[in-house]
Amino acid sequence: MVFHIISLFPQMLASTLEASILGRARKKGLVSFQFYNLRDYGKGKYHQVDDVPYGGGAGMVMMPEPLAAAIQEVKSKIHNAIQHSEFSIQNSPRVLYLSAQGKRFTQSKAEKLSKLSDIVLICGHYEGIDQRIIDLYVDEEISIGDYVLTGGELPALVLIDAVSRLLPGVLGSDESSAEESFSKKLKRKKEYPHYTRPETFEGLPVPPVLLSGHHAKIAQWRKENCK
Ligand code: SAM
């Protein structure tokens, strides 16, 4: 899977995506992160990317032309990759705008997105992006929660992390994503509690059934303790 990230601050993402499980997945070629610095598509001598809002008011709005140029470049890169590929891959990427006004991101949305080959993420700033980009280019607006952040980079990282860990081979066999909070297998409930050694910690024992070795009873206990 390829994430194409359009951002004014790609450095906010790059270092995080190099670390830990996602860094390993990238090195193994399971996932790829392509950054498009919006400033490179800015207008004029100063590479302008934002302007005052029509109708007045505080804050700046991200201009449509630089965003459209960046999205077009992603699309032509994908088109070229298809021409040179022997595999049949999705030819049109899904374009997502991270937005506080979008639909709430969920585990089931992460599962659906994990089936795609190319995802474009637009990270907004200031008051947000010109509505015409949403109308003409964006397939979905996605929010990571009912609060407002300064930019779309942290939401993009949240989405990338949740989606990437579902890709085959990204998690080790001891870190399966199948039986986790909000997974289909747990009927979208929250996962049961976990315990490890020691058997008693500060006076609190591990539930005896987990020490019994009785697989059916353990499975039953776990089922009953999902919330
Ligand atoms: N004026 C916007 C509003 O009232 O909805 C808020 C803009 S916010 C300061 C700047 C950018 O941060 C947005 O364009 C979006 O990309 C990102 N952002 C902020 N909160 C977000 C959230 N909860 N989920 C996803 N993206 C968010």
Short mmCIF file of C-alpha atoms and ligand atoms in Angstrom, two decimals:
data_model
loop_
_atom_site.label_atom_id
_atom_site.label_comp_id
_atom_site.label_asym_id
_atom_site.label_seq_id
_atom_site.Cartn_x
_atom_site.Cartn_y
_atom_site.Cartn_z
CA MET A 1 0.00 0.00 0.00
CA VAL A 2 1.19 3.50 -0.79
CA PHE A 3 0.21 6.52 1.30
CA HIS A 4 0.65 9.79 -0.62
CA ILE A 5 0.74 12.56 1.95
CA ILE A 6 0.17 16.16 0.92
CA SER A 7 1.37 18.41 3.71
CA LEU A 8 2.99 21.75 4.45
CA PHE A 9 5.06 20.06 7.16
CA PRO A 10 6.07 16.61 5.90
CA GLN A 11 8.92 16.53 8.44
CA MET A 12 6.24 16.15 11.16
CA LEU A 13 5.36 12.77 9.67
CA ALA A 14 8.61 11.46 8.24
CA SER A 15 10.47 10.82 11.51
CA THR A 16 7.51 9.12 13.19
CA LEU A 17 6.96 6.84 10.19
CA GLU A 18 10.61 5.76 10.30
CA ALA A 19 10.27 4.36 13.84
CA SER A 20 9.12 1.02 15.25
CA ILE A 21 6.64 -1.26 13.46
CA LEU A 22 5.84 1.14 10.60
CA GLY A 23 9.53 1.79 9.94
CA ARG A 24 10.11 -1.97 9.75
CA ALA A 25 7.10 -2.42 7.46
CA ARG A 26 8.44 0.24 5.12
CA LYS A 27 11.88 -1.38 5.00
CA LYS A 28 10.22 -4.71 4.16
CA GLY A 29 8.33 -3.01 1.30
CA LEU A 30 4.90 -3.70 2.83
CA VAL A 31 4.00 -0.04 2.91
CA SER A 32 5.38 3.09 1.28
CA PHE A 33 5.09 6.76 2.27
CA GLN A 34 5.36 9.37 -0.46
CA PHE A 35 5.51 12.98 0.70
CA TYR A 36 4.37 15.96 -1.35
CA ASN A 37 5.41 19.24 0.21
CA LEU A 38 2.58 21.60 -0.63
CA ARG A 39 5.00 24.55 -0.62
CA ASP A 40 6.55 23.10 -3.81
CA TYR A 41 3.22 23.69 -5.58
CA GLY A 42 2.70 27.20 -4.16
CA LYS A 43 2.00 30.22 -6.36
CA GLY A 44 4.49 32.89 -7.38
CA LYS A 45 7.89 33.85 -6.10
CA TYR A 46 6.98 33.12 -2.47
CA HIS A 47 5.23 29.82 -3.17
CA GLN A 48 2.02 31.11 -1.65
CA VAL A 49 -0.36 28.38 -0.45
CA ASP A 50 -2.97 30.33 1.55
CA ASP A 51 -5.04 33.47 1.20
CA VAL A 52 -7.68 35.49 3.06
CA PRO A 53 -11.22 34.10 3.11
CA TYR A 54 -13.89 35.50 0.81
CA GLY A 55 -16.55 37.02 3.01
CA GLY A 56 -13.97 38.15 5.55
CA GLY A 57 -13.21 36.77 8.97
CA ALA A 58 -10.17 35.59 10.87
CA GLY A 59 -7.62 33.11 9.59
CA MET A 60 -6.36 32.03 6.20
CA VAL A 61 -7.70 29.43 3.77
CA MET A 62 -5.54 27.01 1.81
CA MET A 63 -5.75 27.94 -1.87
CA PRO A 64 -7.16 25.44 -4.36
CA GLU A 65 -4.48 25.61 -7.10
CA PRO A 66 -1.49 24.24 -5.11
CA LEU A 67 -3.63 21.43 -3.68
CA ALA A 68 -5.03 20.53 -7.10
CA ALA A 69 -1.51 20.50 -8.59
CA ALA A 70 -0.26 18.17 -5.84
CA ILE A 71 -3.23 15.80 -6.25
CA GLN A 72 -2.73 15.77 -10.04
CA GLU A 73 0.90 14.84 -9.54
CA VAL A 74 -0.04 11.92 -7.29
CA LYS A 75 -2.54 10.73 -9.91
CA SER A 76 -0.06 10.94 -12.76
CA LYS A 77 2.59 9.08 -10.70
CA ILE A 78 0.10 6.28 -10.07
CA HIS A 79 -0.90 6.26 -13.73
CA ASN A 80 2.76 5.91 -14.76
CA ALA A 81 3.33 3.15 -12.19
CA ILE A 82 0.38 1.21 -13.63
CA GLN A 83 1.79 1.51 -17.16
CA HIS A 84 5.00 -0.14 -15.95
CA SER A 85 3.42 -2.75 -13.70
CA GLU A 86 2.54 -6.33 -14.53
CA PHE A 87 0.02 -6.37 -11.66
CA SER A 88 -3.49 -5.04 -11.86
CA ILE A 89 -3.76 -2.36 -9.23
CA GLN A 90 -6.43 0.18 -8.41
CA ASN A 91 -5.93 3.00 -10.94
CA SER A 92 -7.56 5.79 -9.05
CA PRO A 93 -6.39 6.54 -5.52
CA ARG A 94 -8.82 7.28 -2.70
CA VAL A 95 -8.44 10.93 -1.78
CA LEU A 96 -9.06 11.66 1.90
CA TYR A 97 -9.09 15.05 3.59
CA LEU A 98 -8.39 14.96 7.32
CA SER A 99 -10.97 17.35 8.72
CA ALA A 100 -12.65 18.01 12.07
CA GLN A 101 -15.89 18.18 10.06
CA GLY A 102 -15.43 14.73 8.55
CA LYS A 103 -16.95 11.38 9.42
CA ARG A 104 -15.48 9.85 12.56
CA PHE A 105 -12.61 7.42 11.88
CA THR A 106 -13.28 3.90 13.18
CA GLN A 107 -11.66 0.47 13.16
CA SER A 108 -14.07 -0.70 10.51
CA LYS A 109 -13.08 2.26 8.28
CA ALA A 110 -9.41 1.33 8.86
CA GLU A 111 -10.22 -2.23 7.73
CA LYS A 112 -11.89 -0.98 4.55
CA LEU A 113 -9.01 1.37 3.74
CA SER A 114 -6.47 -1.41 4.30
CA LYS A 115 -7.80 -3.14 1.16
CA LEU A 116 -6.78 -0.24 -1.11
CA SER A 117 -3.49 0.13 -2.97
CA ASP A 118 -3.13 3.94 -2.93
CA ILE A 119 -4.46 6.50 -0.46
CA VAL A 120 -3.96 10.24 -0.76
CA LEU A 121 -4.07 12.17 2.52
CA ILE A 122 -4.55 15.92 2.50
CA CYS A 123 -3.38 17.61 5.68
CA GLY A 124 -5.07 20.97 6.18
CA HIS A 125 -3.90 24.01 8.16
CA TYR A 126 -5.21 27.43 9.18
CA GLU A 127 -9.02 27.58 8.65
CA GLY A 128 -8.87 24.58 6.35
CA ILE A 129 -8.91 24.11 2.56
CA ASP A 130 -10.96 25.79 -0.18
CA GLN A 131 -14.33 24.02 -0.41
CA ARG A 132 -13.89 23.49 -4.18
CA ILE A 133 -11.06 21.02 -3.54
CA ILE A 134 -13.45 19.03 -1.37
CA ASP A 135 -16.17 19.24 -4.02
CA LEU A 136 -13.94 18.34 -6.96
CA TYR A 137 -11.20 16.05 -5.64
CA VAL A 138 -11.96 14.65 -2.18
CA ASP A 139 -13.67 11.26 -1.86
CA GLU A 140 -14.10 11.40 1.91
CA GLU A 141 -13.53 13.78 4.81
CA ILE A 142 -12.27 11.94 7.88
CA SER A 143 -12.15 13.22 11.46
CA ILE A 144 -10.23 11.55 14.26
CA GLY A 145 -12.52 13.01 16.93
CA ASP A 146 -14.67 15.93 17.97
CA TYR A 147 -11.93 18.42 18.75
CA VAL A 148 -9.84 20.78 16.63
CA LEU A 149 -6.10 20.36 16.06
CA THR A 150 -3.73 22.85 14.46
CA GLY A 151 -3.15 20.71 11.37
CA GLY A 152 -3.93 17.44 9.62
CA GLU A 153 -0.52 15.81 10.17
CA LEU A 154 -1.34 14.16 13.52
CA PRO A 155 -4.69 12.87 12.22
CA ALA A 156 -2.87 11.55 9.12
CA LEU A 157 -0.42 9.68 11.37
CA VAL A 158 -3.30 8.20 13.36
CA LEU A 159 -4.99 6.95 10.18
CA ILE A 160 -1.74 5.62 8.66
CA ASP A 161 -0.88 3.73 11.85
CA ALA A 162 -4.34 2.18 12.25
CA VAL A 163 -4.48 1.12 8.58
CA SER A 164 -0.88 -0.07 8.17
CA ARG A 165 -0.96 -2.44 11.14
CA LEU A 166 -3.81 -4.31 9.40
CA LEU A 167 -1.73 -5.03 6.29
CA PRO A 168 -0.55 -8.63 5.95
CA GLY A 169 2.93 -9.11 7.42
CA VAL A 170 3.14 -5.76 9.24
CA LEU A 171 2.53 -7.21 12.71
CA GLY A 172 4.51 -10.21 13.91
CA SER A 173 2.58 -13.45 14.47
CA ASP A 174 2.52 -12.72 18.21
CA GLU A 175 0.91 -9.31 17.59
CA SER A 176 -2.14 -10.31 15.59
CA SER A 177 -4.70 -7.62 14.86
CA ALA A 178 -7.60 -10.07 14.36
CA GLU A 179 -8.74 -10.25 18.00
CA GLU A 180 -8.53 -6.70 19.26
CA SER A 181 -10.77 -3.93 20.48
CA PHE A 182 -13.39 -3.02 17.84
CA SER A 183 -12.41 -5.95 15.59
CA LYS A 184 -15.06 -8.00 13.81
CA LYS A 185 -13.94 -11.06 15.77
CA LEU A 186 -14.74 -9.31 19.07
CA LYS A 187 -18.06 -8.08 17.60
CA ARG A 188 -16.69 -4.50 17.66
CA LYS A 189 -16.48 -4.60 21.47
CA LYS A 190 -13.52 -3.56 23.63
CA GLU A 191 -11.01 -6.31 24.28
CA TYR A 192 -10.83 -8.38 27.50
CA PRO A 193 -8.21 -7.50 30.19
CA HIS A 194 -4.64 -8.82 29.90
CA TYR A 195 -2.37 -10.18 32.62
CA THR A 196 1.26 -11.31 32.68
CA ARG A 197 3.74 -12.40 35.39
CA PRO A 198 3.79 -12.17 38.41
CA GLU A 199 0.71 -14.15 39.46
CA THR A 200 0.08 -11.68 42.28
CA PHE A 201 0.95 -7.99 42.03
CA GLU A 202 0.57 -5.68 45.04
CA GLY A 203 -1.99 -8.08 46.49
CA LEU A 204 -4.01 -8.45 43.27
CA PRO A 205 -4.05 -11.98 41.83
CA VAL A 206 -4.50 -12.95 38.17
CA PRO A 207 -8.02 -14.40 37.63
CA PRO A 208 -7.58 -18.14 38.40
CA VAL A 209 -9.21 -19.28 35.13
CA LEU A 210 -6.29 -17.80 33.17
CA LEU A 211 -3.90 -20.09 35.06
CA SER A 212 -6.07 -23.17 34.57
CA GLY A 213 -4.78 -24.13 31.10
CA HIS A 214 -8.42 -24.91 30.19
CA HIS A 215 -8.70 -23.32 26.73
CA ALA A 216 -12.49 -23.42 26.45
CA LYS A 217 -12.95 -21.83 29.87
CA ILE A 218 -10.35 -19.16 29.10
CA ALA A 219 -12.09 -18.36 25.79
CA GLN A 220 -15.42 -18.14 27.64
CA TRP A 221 -13.92 -15.81 30.32
CA ARG A 222 -12.44 -13.58 27.63
CA LYS A 223 -15.76 -13.46 25.77
CA GLU A 224 -17.59 -12.49 28.95
CA ASN A 225 -15.03 -9.81 29.78
CA CYS A 226 -15.24 -7.90 26.50
CA LYS A 227 -17.03 -4.58 27.04
N1 SAM B 1 -11.76 25.74 10.71
C1 SAM B 1 -11.77 24.32 10.91
C2 SAM B 1 -13.05 23.92 11.62
O1 SAM B 1 -13.59 24.73 12.38
O2 SAM B 1 -13.50 22.78 11.44
C3 SAM B 1 -10.59 23.84 11.70
C4 SAM B 1 -9.31 23.90 10.95
S1 SAM B 1 -7.95 23.19 11.82
C5 SAM B 1 -7.37 24.54 12.76
C6 SAM B 1 -6.72 22.97 10.61
C7 SAM B 1 -6.63 21.60 9.99
O3 SAM B 1 -6.38 20.64 10.98
C8 SAM B 1 -7.85 21.11 9.26
O4 SAM B 1 -7.91 21.61 7.94
C9 SAM B 1 -7.67 19.61 9.30
O5 SAM B 1 -6.85 19.16 8.24
C10 SAM B 1 -6.91 19.38 10.61
N2 SAM B 1 -7.76 18.91 11.72
C11 SAM B 1 -8.07 19.59 12.85
N3 SAM B 1 -8.82 18.86 13.68
C12 SAM B 1 -9.00 17.66 13.09
C13 SAM B 1 -9.69 16.47 13.46
N4 SAM B 1 -10.37 16.37 14.61
N5 SAM B 1 -9.65 15.41 12.61
C14 SAM B 1 -8.99 15.50 11.44
N6 SAM B 1 -8.33 16.61 11.03
C15 SAM B 1 -8.32 17.68 11.83
#
